Amino acid sequence: MIDFKEKIAKILADATNLNEKELESYIEMPKDSKNGDYAFPCFRLAKELRKAPPVIANEIKEKIETTPEEIEKVEVVGGYLNFYINKDIIFLLFLPNKIPDINKDIITKEVLNQIENNKDNYGKSKIGKGKNIVIDYSAPNIAKPFHIGHLRSTVIGGALYKIYKHLGYNVTGINHLGDYGTQFGKLIEGYKLWGKEYNIEENPIDELTKIYIRINNLCKEDEKVLEECRNNFKKLEDGDKYCVELWEKFKSLSLKEFQKVYDLLGSEFDSWNGEAFYSDKMPEVIEILEKTGKLISSQGAKIIDLEDKGINTPCIIEKSNGSTTYATRDLAAILYRARTYDFDKALYLTSYEQVLHFKQVFEVAKLLGIDKKYTDGLQHIPFGMVLLPTGKMSTREGKVIKLEDLLNEAIQRAKIIIEEKNPSLENKEEIAKKVGIGAVIFNDLSNSRVKDEIFEWDQILNFQGETGPYIQYTYVRTKSVIEKAGKIPELKSVQIKELLDEYSQNIIKLIYNFENVLKQVTEKEEPSILARYLIDLAKAYSVFYNENKIITENKDTQNARVYLTYAVGQVLKIGANLLGIEMPNKM
Ligand code: ARG
């Protein structure tokens, strides 16, 4: 759909040689449509151009070139330039206050045309063209369980990844694996001592965790062992063959485990550069920071004080034993990503436990000498915890439920429900997978992300609730309606007048608004807006289904209603897929 604000900004920029983005920010939407659909207040330019606003308005008007199919006319009223959008296409805009005035016929026709022409690409857009987005998500830690705390990052980040892409952005998804740090020195030591006792090939994460706990206890008792562990890490950094080989083994075994979860969730990444990738990129960061004179020594460590930025805890760049920190690696990553991806926005998806970390890192990043564009583009996107009915379960607490187990449990539970509701269904296994996983994903995305989330099986899998299965169930219903009708009617057989009733129009308005919903998601980095929208659409369809006879004697009525049913199914599917949920054809 056309973004007229952008279009007008472009026209103005061509006429004035001023910055398009800035011009766009001045454009207003007049309350009274007598004054046009958009207005540009020329007094904004009076100072810069040293002319009176009405003079500027007239001068710009002279230079402006518009196509009447889009912009009907441009008028000068006082210091304003008023733009009138061609009424035939005004419905292409999302102008909430104007919708009631618009001919229902035109919107309905347009919506159905768009569905017909775009198929699975409905809602795609060019607004992201030329803009680079980096999304840092999932990022579990090697040799540690991939637990439910990482689920939210994976699912929210994954949804944003797909939605940005749908809107035409160039997106890079990065899995910033936790594969670095002194704990690897410990693991190497533990493995050296007792490796034979543990079957890490068979069950890597569990066994490595056991080794880690054991060696940690020994370190507490024996200073010499701790020293050895530190040595190992140093050796690892220096490229010692034995240490590197072991580390690689731990890493590849862990990744194989993680991949099981990613396969279940359908997650994708463009880059797997984890923390270790930055080990040779940190000296540059330290060098740059040193030159700023802001890197100070404190109790043997090197820190940046952030007191004057309103952050009470300093950012530690190098520990007293000379090793670098999580923050230093993130700083090196910012430098690397700015250079490699030239990002307009870089999003970091972690729980709100890391709010302070990112505040510090983003503040220190301003000292790296990179363009302000990059530091302005850094955004931490925090989310709440997952609470189990049995109590809190945070990323930092010991009580850990493995995500793989949780997802498999979801599939099993979905299977039991399906078995009960539809015992003769074919491919139950495959459908249970879509329903179970879809339920977990939807639950994670339907609440606003900063809220803590309560995880209750009965609620998540309730087919009648505001859940993933409900969306899937509605989709399946659209499929069976089409099946009953025999086929999807041809669009040219659809008479718009059959769809002007209240229930059909509610659906039309929602479908019409789809792209705008996706835009809102990216403005707020909030996939729950799309999840809520899908619930609204599914509900609107249920009402339509209950109030209107779809399969009926009157073929004109039937064709129109079946086509609308098809349109609903399409949007439910596209929307759910963007959230990472797969749709079954039957359930
Ligand atoms: N591995 C970290 C954790 O599990 C998350 C990493 C997030 N990304 C980043 N660039 N710091 O807490």
PDB file of C-alpha atoms and ligand atoms in Angstrom, residues 136 138-141 150 176-178 275 326 330 337 348-350 354 357-358 396, ligand 1:
ATOM      1  CA  ASP A 136      20.403 -10.377  18.164  1.00  0.00           C
ATOM      2  CA  SER A 138      18.158 -16.551  21.273  1.00  0.00           C
ATOM      3  CA  ALA A 139      21.851 -16.658  22.290  1.00  0.00           C
ATOM      4  CA  PRO A 140      21.942 -19.634  24.640  1.00  0.00           C
ATOM      5  CA  ASN A 141      25.140 -20.509  26.444  1.00  0.00           C
ATOM      6  CA  HIS A 150      15.746 -18.475  26.183  1.00  0.00           C
ATOM      7  CA  HIS A 176      25.259 -14.325  19.807  1.00  0.00           C
ATOM      8  CA  LEU A 177      26.147 -17.623  21.468  1.00  0.00           C
ATOM      9  CA  GLY A 178      27.611 -17.576  24.952  1.00  0.00           C
ATOM     10  CA  GLU A 275      31.107 -14.187  21.988  1.00  0.00           C
ATOM     11  CA  TYR A 326      30.653  -9.832  28.510  1.00  0.00           C
ATOM     12  CA  ASP A 330      29.298  -6.651  23.188  1.00  0.00           C
ATOM     13  CA  ARG A 337      28.160  -5.037  13.204  1.00  0.00           C
ATOM     14  CA  TYR A 348      18.875  -7.065  21.394  1.00  0.00           C
ATOM     15  CA  LEU A 349      16.346  -9.493  22.783  1.00  0.00           C
ATOM     16  CA  THR A 350      16.967 -10.517  26.376  1.00  0.00           C
ATOM     17  CA  GLN A 354      19.997  -7.282  31.398  1.00  0.00           C
ATOM     18  CA  HIS A 357      24.109  -4.254  31.011  1.00  0.00           C
ATOM     19  CA  PHE A 358      22.752  -2.767  27.800  1.00  0.00           C
ATOM     20  CA  ARG A 396      19.745 -17.020  36.534  1.00  0.00           C
TER      21      ARG A 396
HETATM   22  N1  ARG B   1      24.007 -15.445  26.254  1.00  0.00           N
HETATM   23  C1  ARG B   1      23.316 -14.406  26.940  1.00  0.00           C
HETATM   24  C2  ARG B   1      22.423 -15.006  28.038  1.00  0.00           C
HETATM   25  O1  ARG B   1      22.044 -16.153  27.961  1.00  0.00           O
HETATM   26  C3  ARG B   1      22.453 -13.553  26.016  1.00  0.00           C
HETATM   27  C4  ARG B   1      23.198 -12.778  24.957  1.00  0.00           C
HETATM   28  C5  ARG B   1      22.414 -11.628  24.417  1.00  0.00           C
HETATM   29  N2  ARG B   1      23.094 -10.895  23.386  1.00  0.00           N
HETATM   30  C6  ARG B   1      24.099 -10.060  23.544  1.00  0.00           C
HETATM   31  N3  ARG B   1      24.638  -9.488  22.499  1.00  0.00           N
HETATM   32  N4  ARG B   1      24.533  -9.747  24.753  1.00  0.00           N
HETATM   33  O2  ARG B   1      22.098 -14.306  28.980  1.00  0.00           O
END
